[in-house]
Amino acid sequence: MAKNSTMFVCQNCGATYHKWQGKCDTCGEWNTIVEEVSKADGFSKINFKKEGRIIDFVPLKGTMQTYSRLQTGIAEIDRVTGGGLVPGSVILVGGDPGIGKSTLLLQVCAGLSTTAEKYACYYISGEEAIDQVRIRASRLGLAESPVNLASATDVRNIITTLEKTEAKVVIIDSIQTMYLDEVESTPGSVGQVRACAYELIKLAKRKGFVLFLVGHVTKQGEIAGPRVLEHMVDTVLYFEGERGHHFRILRAVKNRYGATDEIGVFEMQDKGLAEVENPSALFLAERQGNISGSCVFAGIEGSRPLLVEIQALVSPSGYSTPKRAVVGWDSNRLSMILAVLEARCGINFSAHDVYLNIAGGLKISEPAADLAVAMAVISSLTKKPLPADMVVFGEIGLSGEIRSVTQANLRLKEAHKLGFISAIIPPVYGKDKKEKGLKNYELSCYEIGHVQRLINWFN
Ligand code: TYD
Ligand code: MG
């Protein structure tokens, strides 16, 4: 009989140590090493003399079971999940506390249970009492939905109960409140979260229901974050948004049944989360025309074009080291663009603080925003506004060249739809416009090959 032994395991890379230490030598992360009890002694005790069962091999080509996806009735969710929920799949919904995960999933549940198919939905809350969920449901106008509701945290009871039901969709809110009595650590610890998720996932696969696991993102790391579960589930969705803003973005970061990088946009209203069909219009709603330091970037999020306003403020610095602050974009990329503008155009920022903001609280990761950032920064420095009806996109290389980006047509089409009349774009399409298939959608497109030519816009 194997003896229990204690190991110290890095939660980031999985390296093991005999005693605790602050920093993991393998991955270099701090405070990621946690004590775990394991059934020792691994391989040395495995008895290979005892025969296993023969496993079956089949040809790759063969008939498959076709699964029909469950439509939630919320178009943004169906899009993010790749066209609906796949029976037997496990979806992790991560996000900061209070961002709206419970609200969203209650709406999904209500949607699924009231569709024509009337899917049997089970909502298990470990955080809130029945009445609290009922109050939320009536606030959302969903009090009449035939959702089965329970307040429970013991996974053993949950599994025994679900075994006996014909559940099609199960929601566990949140996985950090669940516990299994066999695991010694407290609820929310890495060991508990993994063990509970493992048991629930096994049941979901066997019974073929869709399992949603809610996971809070934590900064302090006292309770395990959703990251420790990412590899165990089929789909990982992160629900993001800035506290002060009313819109929320559901982003797929992993999806075994669809494309990643797809986003769904919602607006938090007093009656819950409303779908946003035209996100560009929302993000540009509060834009003031004709001010310096503002530039509209034609971006792509997943498969969808999205226009956002990039705001820059360049002001004389009172510090010996000038300040650079960025909200919603990569600060290293801003430093790179400032360095390129200094080296290739002779614009000096060393005596200026530079602040950059993606209006509306959106986070952008596309390098295609480089050109728009550069234009916003120069516009603020020179105090010359850009035309309010112009969009910009293009990547900037270290030698100052403007590089082409994907899906130019889609970006221009969206700009045209929203009433923009001109665009600054990379020069790829130069001579053989027709061949490359650039449609300008009645926009005047100005192709720029190098950052030096940007300066012309401000003279
Ligand atoms: P909640 O779904 O409880 O967040 P999470 O489960 O991610 O912790 O959402 C809580 C916030 O949403 C709370 O601050 C109030 C707000 N809210 C609304 O603005 N409108 C609504 O209709 C509801 C139900 C919540
Ligand atoms: Mg909640």
Tab-separated table of C-alpha atoms and ligand atoms in Angstrom:
chain	number	residue	atom	x	y	z
A	1	MET	CA	0.000	0.000	0.000
A	2	ALA	CA	1.493	3.287	-1.093
A	3	LYS	CA	2.136	5.868	1.601
A	4	ASN	CA	0.932	9.464	1.245
A	5	SER	CA	3.779	11.890	0.747
A	6	THR	CA	3.965	15.612	0.385
A	7	MET	CA	5.329	17.261	-2.710
A	8	PHE	CA	5.717	20.908	-3.563
A	9	VAL	CA	4.428	21.534	-7.049
A	10	CYS	CA	4.779	24.684	-9.152
A	11	GLN	CA	1.262	25.659	-10.281
A	12	ASN	CA	2.647	27.355	-13.350
A	13	CYS	CA	4.914	24.728	-14.921
A	14	GLY	CA	4.326	21.592	-12.838
A	15	ALA	CA	7.920	21.240	-11.567
A	16	THR	CA	8.149	19.386	-8.244
A	17	TYR	CA	10.354	20.100	-5.218
A	18	HIS	CA	10.969	18.402	-1.896
A	19	LYS	CA	10.670	21.585	0.088
A	20	TRP	CA	8.931	24.889	-0.359
A	21	GLN	CA	10.688	27.781	-2.029
A	22	GLY	CA	9.554	31.235	-3.097
A	23	LYS	CA	10.660	31.060	-6.697
A	24	CYS	CA	10.356	28.183	-9.142
A	25	ASP	CA	13.815	27.425	-10.581
A	26	THR	CA	12.301	25.904	-13.690
A	27	CYS	CA	9.983	28.655	-14.923
A	28	GLY	CA	11.189	31.588	-12.819
A	29	GLU	CA	7.721	32.446	-11.454
A	30	TRP	CA	7.340	33.619	-7.853
A	31	ASN	CA	4.837	32.276	-5.296
A	32	THR	CA	3.538	29.512	-7.502
A	33	ILE	CA	4.775	26.573	-5.419
A	34	VAL	CA	2.063	24.839	-3.427
A	35	GLU	CA	2.136	21.807	-1.168
A	36	GLU	CA	0.271	18.821	-2.570
A	37	VAL	CA	-0.361	15.417	-1.044
A	38	SER	CA	0.303	12.619	-3.492
A	39	LYS	CA	-0.033	8.893	-3.329
A	40	ALA	CA	3.656	7.907	-3.418
A	41	ASP	CA	5.903	6.520	-4.882
A	42	GLY	CA	4.937	6.841	-8.497
A	43	PHE	CA	6.295	4.467	-11.103
A	44	SER	CA	8.509	2.370	-8.855
A	45	LYS	CA	5.399	0.807	-7.301
A	46	ILE	CA	3.515	0.056	-10.529
A	47	ASN	CA	3.294	-3.661	-11.059
A	48	PHE	CA	3.614	-4.317	-14.797
A	49	LYS	CA	3.307	-8.052	-14.295
A	50	LYS	CA	-0.401	-7.595	-13.759
A	51	GLU	CA	-1.868	-7.652	-17.249
A	52	GLY	CA	-3.965	-4.814	-18.658
A	53	ARG	CA	-6.834	-5.004	-21.070
A	54	ILE	CA	-6.187	-4.965	-24.828
A	55	ILE	CA	-7.261	-1.666	-26.346
A	56	ASP	CA	-8.913	-1.515	-29.769
A	57	PHE	CA	-7.397	0.302	-32.712
A	58	VAL	CA	-9.685	1.484	-35.510
A	59	PRO	CA	-8.912	3.073	-38.893
A	60	LEU	CA	-8.865	6.879	-38.962
A	61	LYS	CA	-11.540	6.774	-41.651
A	62	GLY	CA	-14.900	5.733	-40.324
A	63	THR	CA	-18.397	6.839	-39.526
A	64	MET	CA	-18.754	9.375	-36.794
A	65	GLN	CA	-21.523	10.226	-34.512
A	66	THR	CA	-22.881	13.587	-35.636
A	67	TYR	CA	-23.824	15.866	-32.833
A	68	SER	CA	-26.345	18.622	-33.156
A	69	ARG	CA	-25.408	21.729	-31.307
A	70	LEU	CA	-27.676	23.306	-28.745
A	71	GLN	CA	-28.693	26.816	-29.763
A	72	THR	CA	-28.881	29.103	-26.755
A	73	GLY	CA	-31.045	31.718	-28.417
A	74	ILE	CA	-28.356	34.305	-27.579
A	75	ALA	CA	-26.590	34.926	-30.876
A	76	GLU	CA	-23.375	36.256	-29.305
A	77	ILE	CA	-22.933	33.077	-27.242
A	78	ASP	CA	-23.654	30.837	-30.202
A	79	ARG	CA	-21.036	32.689	-32.226
A	80	VAL	CA	-18.349	32.546	-29.540
A	81	THR	CA	-18.864	28.829	-28.970
A	82	GLY	CA	-18.534	28.133	-32.689
A	83	GLY	CA	-22.214	27.772	-33.581
A	84	GLY	CA	-23.855	26.484	-30.404
A	85	LEU	CA	-23.073	24.156	-27.518
A	86	VAL	CA	-21.819	20.644	-28.233
A	87	PRO	CA	-23.414	17.928	-26.040
A	88	GLY	CA	-20.864	16.470	-23.634
A	89	SER	CA	-18.554	19.458	-23.883
A	90	VAL	CA	-17.198	21.371	-20.928
A	91	ILE	CA	-17.027	25.148	-21.016
A	92	LEU	CA	-15.050	27.161	-18.493
A	93	VAL	CA	-16.261	30.738	-18.048
A	94	GLY	CA	-13.599	32.827	-16.315
A	95	GLY	CA	-13.702	36.436	-15.231
A	96	ASP	CA	-13.255	38.912	-12.402
A	97	PRO	CA	-15.766	38.716	-9.553
A	98	GLY	CA	-18.774	40.926	-10.258
A	99	ILE	CA	-18.226	41.118	-13.998
A	100	GLY	CA	-21.528	39.357	-14.761
A	101	LYS	CA	-20.777	35.624	-15.127
A	102	SER	CA	-23.740	34.495	-13.027
A	103	THR	CA	-26.022	36.904	-14.860
A	104	LEU	CA	-24.864	35.654	-18.251
A	105	LEU	CA	-25.225	31.991	-17.367
A	106	LEU	CA	-28.653	32.474	-15.839
A	107	GLN	CA	-29.688	34.090	-19.109
A	108	VAL	CA	-28.179	31.184	-21.074
A	109	CYS	CA	-30.043	28.706	-18.873
A	110	ALA	CA	-33.317	30.528	-19.269
A	111	GLY	CA	-32.760	30.802	-23.023
A	112	LEU	CA	-32.050	27.076	-23.408
A	113	SER	CA	-34.951	25.965	-21.249
A	114	THR	CA	-37.451	28.059	-23.176
A	115	THR	CA	-36.363	27.175	-26.730
A	116	ALA	CA	-38.551	24.877	-28.806
A	117	GLU	CA	-36.526	21.867	-27.615
A	118	LYS	CA	-36.950	22.846	-23.935
A	119	TYR	CA	-33.560	21.567	-22.809
A	120	ALA	CA	-33.448	20.426	-19.181
A	121	CYS	CA	-31.159	22.928	-17.435
A	122	TYR	CA	-29.706	22.572	-13.943
A	123	TYR	CA	-28.213	25.618	-12.293
A	124	ILE	CA	-26.164	24.817	-9.181
A	125	SER	CA	-25.009	27.790	-7.192
A	126	GLY	CA	-22.372	27.383	-4.521
A	127	GLU	CA	-22.150	31.088	-3.857
A	128	GLU	CA	-25.671	32.303	-3.567
A	129	ALA	CA	-28.774	31.164	-1.745
A	130	ILE	CA	-31.849	30.149	-3.732
A	131	ASP	CA	-33.568	33.447	-2.990
A	132	GLN	CA	-30.653	35.472	-4.263
A	133	VAL	CA	-30.767	33.668	-7.598
A	134	ARG	CA	-34.542	34.089	-7.699
A	135	ILE	CA	-34.224	37.821	-7.084
A	136	ARG	CA	-31.759	38.054	-9.957
A	137	ALA	CA	-34.042	36.020	-12.211
A	138	SER	CA	-37.002	38.278	-11.550
A	139	ARG	CA	-34.839	41.330	-12.147
A	140	LEU	CA	-33.888	39.826	-15.490
A	141	GLY	CA	-37.530	39.058	-16.257
A	142	LEU	CA	-36.753	35.328	-16.343
A	143	ALA	CA	-38.569	34.212	-13.208
A	144	GLU	CA	-40.954	32.029	-15.209
A	145	SER	CA	-38.243	29.981	-16.970
A	146	PRO	CA	-38.344	26.244	-16.203
A	147	VAL	CA	-34.783	26.094	-14.817
A	148	ASN	CA	-33.935	23.585	-12.058
A	149	LEU	CA	-32.177	25.461	-9.313
A	150	ALA	CA	-30.113	24.226	-6.364
A	151	SER	CA	-27.744	25.680	-3.845
A	152	ALA	CA	-25.055	23.071	-3.149
A	153	THR	CA	-21.316	22.693	-2.793
A	154	ASP	CA	-20.699	18.998	-2.131
A	155	VAL	CA	-19.654	17.430	-5.433
A	156	ARG	CA	-20.495	13.933	-4.225
A	157	ASN	CA	-24.145	14.966	-3.682
A	158	ILE	CA	-24.206	16.848	-6.970
A	159	ILE	CA	-22.929	13.848	-8.910
A	160	THR	CA	-25.318	11.415	-7.236
A	161	THR	CA	-28.207	13.730	-8.062
A	162	LEU	CA	-27.198	14.443	-11.649
A	163	GLU	CA	-26.761	10.709	-12.305
A	164	LYS	CA	-30.506	10.329	-11.884
A	165	THR	CA	-31.545	13.218	-14.097
A	166	GLU	CA	-31.822	13.693	-17.828
A	167	ALA	CA	-29.875	16.956	-17.681
A	168	LYS	CA	-28.866	18.543	-20.981
A	169	VAL	CA	-27.105	21.548	-19.493
A	170	VAL	CA	-25.506	21.897	-16.050
A	171	ILE	CA	-24.043	25.081	-14.615
A	172	ILE	CA	-21.659	25.044	-11.659
A	173	ASP	CA	-21.307	28.535	-10.193
A	174	SER	CA	-18.506	28.591	-9.167
A	175	ILE	CA	-16.008	25.719	-9.250
A	176	GLN	CA	-14.024	27.401	-6.463
A	177	THR	CA	-16.844	26.874	-3.962
A	178	MET	CA	-17.149	23.139	-4.677
A	179	TYR	CA	-15.494	20.475	-2.546
A	180	LEU	CA	-14.924	16.747	-2.365
A	181	ASP	CA	-14.516	15.309	1.131
A	182	GLU	CA	-11.775	12.928	-0.024
A	183	VAL	CA	-9.450	15.796	-0.844
A	184	GLU	CA	-7.876	17.263	2.244
A	185	SER	CA	-7.279	20.841	1.132
A	186	THR	CA	-9.832	23.627	1.536
A	187	PRO	CA	-12.413	24.522	-1.155
A	188	GLY	CA	-10.867	26.803	-3.753
A	189	SER	CA	-7.373	25.300	-3.454
A	190	VAL	CA	-5.710	23.899	-6.551
A	191	GLY	CA	-6.190	20.313	-5.374
A	192	GLN	CA	-9.930	20.734	-4.670
A	193	VAL	CA	-10.660	22.684	-7.826
A	194	ARG	CA	-8.904	20.105	-9.995
A	195	ALA	CA	-10.467	17.103	-8.273
A	196	CYS	CA	-14.008	18.539	-8.341
A	197	ALA	CA	-13.674	19.579	-11.974
A	198	TYR	CA	-12.279	16.166	-12.907
A	199	GLU	CA	-15.243	14.315	-11.376
A	200	LEU	CA	-17.809	16.660	-12.909
A	201	ILE	CA	-16.160	16.525	-16.339
A	202	LYS	CA	-16.123	12.726	-16.232
A	203	LEU	CA	-19.855	12.732	-15.540
A	204	ALA	CA	-20.584	15.296	-18.274
A	205	LYS	CA	-18.737	13.182	-20.865
A	206	ARG	CA	-20.505	10.018	-19.763
A	207	LYS	CA	-24.009	11.476	-19.589
A	208	GLY	CA	-23.526	13.810	-22.558
A	209	PHE	CA	-24.647	17.061	-20.995
A	210	VAL	CA	-23.097	20.467	-21.545
A	211	LEU	CA	-21.200	21.508	-18.429
A	212	PHE	CA	-20.461	25.148	-17.663
A	213	LEU	CA	-17.893	25.793	-14.940
A	214	VAL	CA	-17.641	29.323	-13.597
A	215	GLY	CA	-14.155	30.273	-12.402
A	216	HIS	CA	-13.196	33.516	-10.723
A	217	VAL	CA	-9.987	35.147	-11.774
A	218	THR	CA	-8.004	36.040	-8.704
A	219	LYS	CA	-5.142	38.435	-8.335
A	220	GLN	CA	-3.799	37.292	-4.978
A	221	GLY	CA	-3.699	33.607	-5.815
A	222	GLU	CA	-5.240	32.528	-2.483
A	223	ILE	CA	-7.759	30.511	-4.403
A	224	ALA	CA	-6.926	28.708	-7.597
A	225	GLY	CA	-7.723	30.659	-10.731
A	226	PRO	CA	-9.424	29.246	-13.822
A	227	ARG	CA	-6.014	28.744	-15.440
A	228	VAL	CA	-5.426	25.527	-13.546
A	229	LEU	CA	-8.438	24.062	-15.350
A	230	GLU	CA	-7.792	25.332	-18.860
A	231	HIS	CA	-6.203	22.124	-20.095
A	232	MET	CA	-8.993	19.936	-18.697
A	233	VAL	CA	-11.918	21.592	-20.468
A	234	ASP	CA	-12.952	21.804	-24.141
A	235	THR	CA	-13.685	25.497	-24.314
A	236	VAL	CA	-12.373	28.441	-22.308
A	237	LEU	CA	-14.309	31.682	-22.407
A	238	TYR	CA	-13.174	34.797	-20.582
A	239	PHE	CA	-15.675	37.457	-19.669
A	240	GLU	CA	-13.950	40.819	-19.620
A	241	GLY	CA	-14.806	44.438	-19.160
A	242	GLU	CA	-13.763	47.516	-17.258
A	243	ARG	CA	-15.538	48.206	-13.997
A	244	GLY	CA	-16.574	51.721	-15.002
A	245	HIS	CA	-17.898	50.710	-18.403
A	246	HIS	CA	-21.179	49.078	-19.161
A	247	PHE	CA	-20.128	46.759	-21.932
A	248	ARG	CA	-18.639	43.302	-21.556
A	249	ILE	CA	-16.733	41.080	-23.920
A	250	LEU	CA	-16.893	37.311	-23.980
A	251	ARG	CA	-13.720	36.026	-25.565
A	252	ALA	CA	-12.961	32.434	-26.610
A	253	VAL	CA	-9.318	31.646	-25.798
A	254	LYS	CA	-9.556	27.919	-26.376
A	255	ASN	CA	-12.181	26.006	-28.295
A	256	ARG	CA	-12.033	22.387	-29.396
A	257	TYR	CA	-15.263	22.865	-31.329
A	258	GLY	CA	-14.750	26.194	-33.065
A	259	ALA	CA	-12.480	29.123	-33.771
A	260	THR	CA	-10.718	30.965	-30.980
A	261	ASP	CA	-10.305	34.742	-30.812
A	262	GLU	CA	-14.005	35.056	-31.478
A	263	ILE	CA	-15.727	37.645	-29.326
A	264	GLY	CA	-19.256	38.343	-28.202
A	265	VAL	CA	-20.144	41.855	-27.114
A	266	PHE	CA	-22.744	42.571	-24.445
A	267	GLU	CA	-23.988	45.631	-22.676
A	268	MET	CA	-24.811	45.411	-18.958
A	269	GLN	CA	-28.171	47.068	-18.498
A	270	ASP	CA	-30.488	47.212	-15.514
A	271	LYS	CA	-32.300	44.182	-16.950
A	272	GLY	CA	-29.190	42.077	-17.468
A	273	LEU	CA	-26.844	41.600	-20.390
A	274	ALA	CA	-28.090	42.743	-23.775
A	275	GLU	CA	-26.475	41.620	-27.013
A	276	VAL	CA	-24.712	44.301	-29.018
A	277	GLU	CA	-25.251	43.765	-32.707
A	278	ASN	CA	-23.169	46.656	-33.919
A	279	PRO	CA	-20.190	46.971	-31.556
A	280	SER	CA	-18.366	49.554	-33.665
A	281	ALA	CA	-21.230	52.010	-33.261
A	282	LEU	CA	-21.143	51.414	-29.507
A	283	PHE	CA	-17.400	51.955	-29.191
A	284	LEU	CA	-17.510	55.127	-31.261
A	285	ALA	CA	-20.675	56.503	-29.668
A	286	GLU	CA	-18.983	58.992	-27.378
A	287	ARG	CA	-16.350	60.173	-29.799
A	288	GLN	CA	-15.893	63.906	-30.124
A	289	GLY	CA	-14.905	64.986	-33.601
A	290	ASN	CA	-12.096	67.344	-34.412
A	291	ILE	CA	-9.853	66.960	-31.403
A	292	SER	CA	-6.161	66.227	-31.524
A	293	GLY	CA	-4.814	62.900	-30.310
A	294	SER	CA	-7.781	60.864	-31.525
A	295	CYS	CA	-7.657	58.309	-34.314
A	296	VAL	CA	-10.143	55.613	-35.360
A	297	PHE	CA	-8.612	52.183	-35.803
A	298	ALA	CA	-10.332	49.638	-38.031
A	299	GLY	CA	-9.602	46.383	-36.203
A	300	ILE	CA	-10.675	42.761	-36.397
A	301	GLU	CA	-11.704	40.751	-33.369
A	302	GLY	CA	-12.109	37.096	-34.282
A	303	SER	CA	-14.095	37.108	-37.477
A	304	ARG	CA	-15.664	40.460	-36.870
A	305	PRO	CA	-14.523	43.969	-37.796
A	306	LEU	CA	-14.519	46.439	-34.943
A	307	LEU	CA	-13.851	50.158	-35.118
A	308	VAL	CA	-12.417	51.735	-31.994
A	309	GLU	CA	-11.098	55.131	-31.078
A	310	ILE	CA	-7.471	55.351	-30.000
A	311	GLN	CA	-6.700	58.346	-27.824
A	312	ALA	CA	-3.246	59.722	-27.112
A	313	LEU	CA	-2.107	62.529	-24.885
A	314	VAL	CA	1.420	63.847	-25.236
A	315	SER	CA	2.330	66.474	-22.668
A	316	PRO	CA	5.593	68.103	-21.523
A	317	SER	CA	7.155	65.985	-18.812
A	318	GLY	CA	8.025	67.191	-15.339
A	319	TYR	CA	10.139	64.108	-14.637
A	320	SER	CA	13.669	63.242	-15.636
A	321	THR	CA	12.343	59.939	-16.962
A	322	PRO	CA	9.192	60.702	-18.953
A	323	LYS	CA	6.087	58.715	-18.138
A	324	ARG	CA	4.435	56.233	-20.504
A	325	ALA	CA	1.029	54.895	-19.510
A	326	VAL	CA	-1.164	52.618	-21.582
A	327	VAL	CA	-4.713	51.375	-21.055
A	328	GLY	CA	-5.994	48.619	-23.336
A	329	TRP	CA	-2.884	48.043	-25.407
A	330	ASP	CA	0.637	46.623	-25.042
A	331	SER	CA	2.963	49.156	-23.402
A	332	ASN	CA	6.046	47.565	-25.000
A	333	ARG	CA	4.511	48.162	-28.388
A	334	LEU	CA	3.936	51.812	-27.578
A	335	SER	CA	7.609	52.165	-26.575
A	336	MET	CA	8.596	50.526	-29.849
A	337	ILE	CA	6.479	52.897	-31.907
A	338	LEU	CA	7.836	55.935	-30.082
A	339	ALA	CA	11.368	54.646	-30.724
A	340	VAL	CA	10.629	54.137	-34.438
A	341	LEU	CA	9.150	57.637	-34.725
A	342	GLU	CA	12.244	59.078	-33.020
A	343	ALA	CA	14.737	57.124	-35.096
A	344	ARG	CA	13.048	57.313	-38.496
A	345	CYS	CA	11.194	60.638	-38.397
A	346	GLY	CA	13.291	62.571	-35.870
A	347	ILE	CA	10.308	63.246	-33.603
A	348	ASN	CA	11.621	63.560	-30.082
A	349	PHE	CA	9.500	62.301	-27.208
A	350	SER	CA	12.193	62.335	-24.507
A	351	ALA	CA	10.805	65.482	-22.890
A	352	HIS	CA	7.192	64.337	-23.100
A	353	ASP	CA	4.913	62.059	-21.118
A	354	VAL	CA	2.827	59.827	-23.387
A	355	TYR	CA	-0.554	58.426	-22.373
A	356	LEU	CA	-2.493	56.042	-24.578
A	357	ASN	CA	-6.056	54.878	-24.106
A	358	ILE	CA	-8.331	52.598	-26.077
A	359	ALA	CA	-11.661	54.368	-25.631
A	360	GLY	CA	-14.453	52.358	-24.040
A	361	GLY	CA	-12.166	50.029	-22.089
A	362	LEU	CA	-11.548	47.529	-24.882
A	363	LYS	CA	-8.282	45.577	-24.947
A	364	ILE	CA	-6.596	45.354	-28.347
A	365	SER	CA	-3.771	42.969	-29.158
A	366	GLU	CA	-3.492	43.391	-32.931
A	367	PRO	CA	-0.241	44.864	-34.303
A	368	ALA	CA	-2.463	46.346	-37.025
A	369	ALA	CA	-3.213	49.145	-34.550
A	370	ASP	CA	0.397	50.433	-34.769
A	371	LEU	CA	-0.309	52.985	-37.455
A	372	ALA	CA	-3.390	54.335	-35.691
A	373	VAL	CA	-1.401	54.641	-32.442
A	374	ALA	CA	1.407	56.491	-34.240
A	375	MET	CA	-1.078	58.889	-35.824
A	376	ALA	CA	-2.858	59.556	-32.526
A	377	VAL	CA	0.463	60.263	-30.823
A	378	ILE	CA	1.716	62.629	-33.545
A	379	SER	CA	-1.682	64.334	-33.696
A	380	SER	CA	-1.527	65.015	-29.957
A	381	LEU	CA	2.064	66.227	-30.116
A	382	THR	CA	1.381	68.605	-33.010
A	383	LYS	CA	-2.099	69.512	-31.694
A	384	LYS	CA	-3.485	68.924	-35.177
A	385	PRO	CA	-6.698	66.883	-35.331
A	386	LEU	CA	-7.108	64.142	-37.902
A	387	PRO	CA	-10.203	64.138	-40.134
A	388	ALA	CA	-13.071	62.757	-38.049
A	389	ASP	CA	-14.298	60.578	-40.912
A	390	MET	CA	-11.031	58.716	-41.479
A	391	VAL	CA	-10.006	55.227	-40.334
A	392	VAL	CA	-6.464	53.875	-40.062
A	393	PHE	CA	-4.857	50.445	-39.942
A	394	GLY	CA	-1.376	49.030	-40.603
A	395	GLU	CA	1.551	47.463	-38.782
A	396	ILE	CA	4.790	49.383	-38.287
A	397	GLY	CA	8.145	47.622	-38.706
A	398	LEU	CA	11.362	48.628	-36.937
A	399	SER	CA	12.779	50.327	-40.014
A	400	GLY	CA	9.652	52.456	-40.184
A	401	GLU	CA	7.996	50.581	-43.028
A	402	ILE	CA	4.241	50.073	-42.941
A	403	ARG	CA	3.339	46.419	-43.271
A	404	SER	CA	0.207	44.905	-44.659
A	405	VAL	CA	-2.403	43.383	-42.391
A	406	THR	CA	-5.066	40.737	-42.927
A	407	GLN	CA	-8.657	41.288	-44.003
A	408	ALA	CA	-8.310	44.835	-45.343
A	409	ASN	CA	-11.603	44.511	-47.210
A	410	LEU	CA	-13.548	43.613	-44.118
A	411	ARG	CA	-12.092	46.584	-42.257
A	412	LEU	CA	-12.914	49.003	-45.061
A	413	LYS	CA	-16.417	47.614	-45.471
A	414	GLU	CA	-17.171	48.197	-41.791
A	415	ALA	CA	-15.754	51.736	-42.015
A	416	HIS	CA	-18.006	52.448	-44.995
A	417	LYS	CA	-20.997	51.029	-43.158
A	418	LEU	CA	-20.412	53.464	-40.322
A	419	GLY	CA	-20.120	56.453	-42.630
A	420	PHE	CA	-16.354	56.924	-42.823
A	421	ILE	CA	-15.100	58.353	-46.114
A	422	SER	CA	-11.332	57.932	-46.093
A	423	ALA	CA	-8.725	55.454	-44.879
A	424	ILE	CA	-4.985	55.298	-44.371
A	425	ILE	CA	-3.803	51.805	-45.221
A	426	PRO	CA	-0.583	49.871	-45.936
A	427	PRO	CA	0.658	49.850	-49.537
A	428	VAL	CA	0.498	46.140	-50.322
A	429	TYR	CA	-2.175	46.565	-52.841
A	430	GLY	CA	-0.131	49.212	-54.694
A	431	LYS	CA	0.086	48.381	-58.376
A	432	ASP	CA	-2.000	45.294	-58.681
A	433	LYS	CA	-5.017	46.447	-56.755
A	434	LYS	CA	-7.425	44.445	-58.822
A	435	GLU	CA	-5.382	41.277	-58.565
A	436	LYS	CA	-5.238	41.466	-54.794
A	437	GLY	CA	-8.938	42.166	-54.751
A	438	LEU	CA	-8.966	45.314	-52.655
A	439	LYS	CA	-12.385	46.851	-52.724
A	440	ASN	CA	-12.393	50.354	-51.386
A	441	TYR	CA	-16.133	50.564	-50.739
A	442	GLU	CA	-16.238	54.192	-51.944
A	443	LEU	CA	-13.614	55.188	-49.379
A	444	SER	CA	-10.645	57.282	-50.493
A	445	CYS	CA	-7.763	54.999	-49.545
A	446	TYR	CA	-4.354	56.581	-49.012
A	447	GLU	CA	-1.578	54.045	-49.068
A	448	ILE	CA	1.419	54.836	-46.900
A	449	GLY	CA	4.657	52.885	-47.227
A	450	HIS	CA	6.770	54.492	-44.520
A	451	VAL	CA	6.202	56.392	-41.287
A	452	GLN	CA	8.039	59.418	-42.715
A	453	ARG	CA	5.049	59.991	-44.950
A	454	LEU	CA	2.818	60.272	-41.900
A	455	ILE	CA	4.323	63.642	-41.164
A	456	ASN	CA	2.698	65.023	-44.350
A	457	TRP	CA	-0.670	64.598	-42.744
A	458	PHE	CA	0.231	67.078	-40.067
A	459	ASN	CA	1.681	69.863	-42.182
B	1	TYD	P1	-22.829	38.850	-11.386
B	1	TYD	O1	-23.464	38.123	-12.499
B	1	TYD	O2	-23.298	38.555	-10.002
B	1	TYD	O3	-21.249	38.730	-11.445
B	1	TYD	P2	-20.277	37.470	-11.205
B	1	TYD	O4	-21.121	36.261	-11.182
B	1	TYD	O5	-19.330	37.528	-12.368
B	1	TYD	O6	-19.563	37.714	-9.924
B	1	TYD	O7	-23.033	40.389	-11.750
B	1	TYD	C1	-22.955	41.317	-10.781
B	1	TYD	C2	-22.948	42.722	-11.297
B	1	TYD	O8	-23.797	42.965	-12.398
B	1	TYD	C3	-23.420	43.575	-10.181
B	1	TYD	O9	-22.411	44.528	-9.939
B	1	TYD	C4	-24.701	44.182	-10.633
B	1	TYD	C5	-24.652	44.053	-12.103
B	1	TYD	N1	-25.979	43.813	-12.694
B	1	TYD	C6	-26.577	44.764	-13.491
B	1	TYD	O10	-26.031	45.840	-13.723
B	1	TYD	N2	-27.794	44.491	-14.082
B	1	TYD	C7	-28.444	43.308	-13.857
B	1	TYD	O11	-29.542	43.117	-14.397
B	1	TYD	C8	-27.816	42.336	-13.008
B	1	TYD	C9	-28.501	41.029	-12.711
B	1	TYD	C10	-26.587	42.617	-12.473
B	2	MG	MG	-21.482	35.041	-9.529
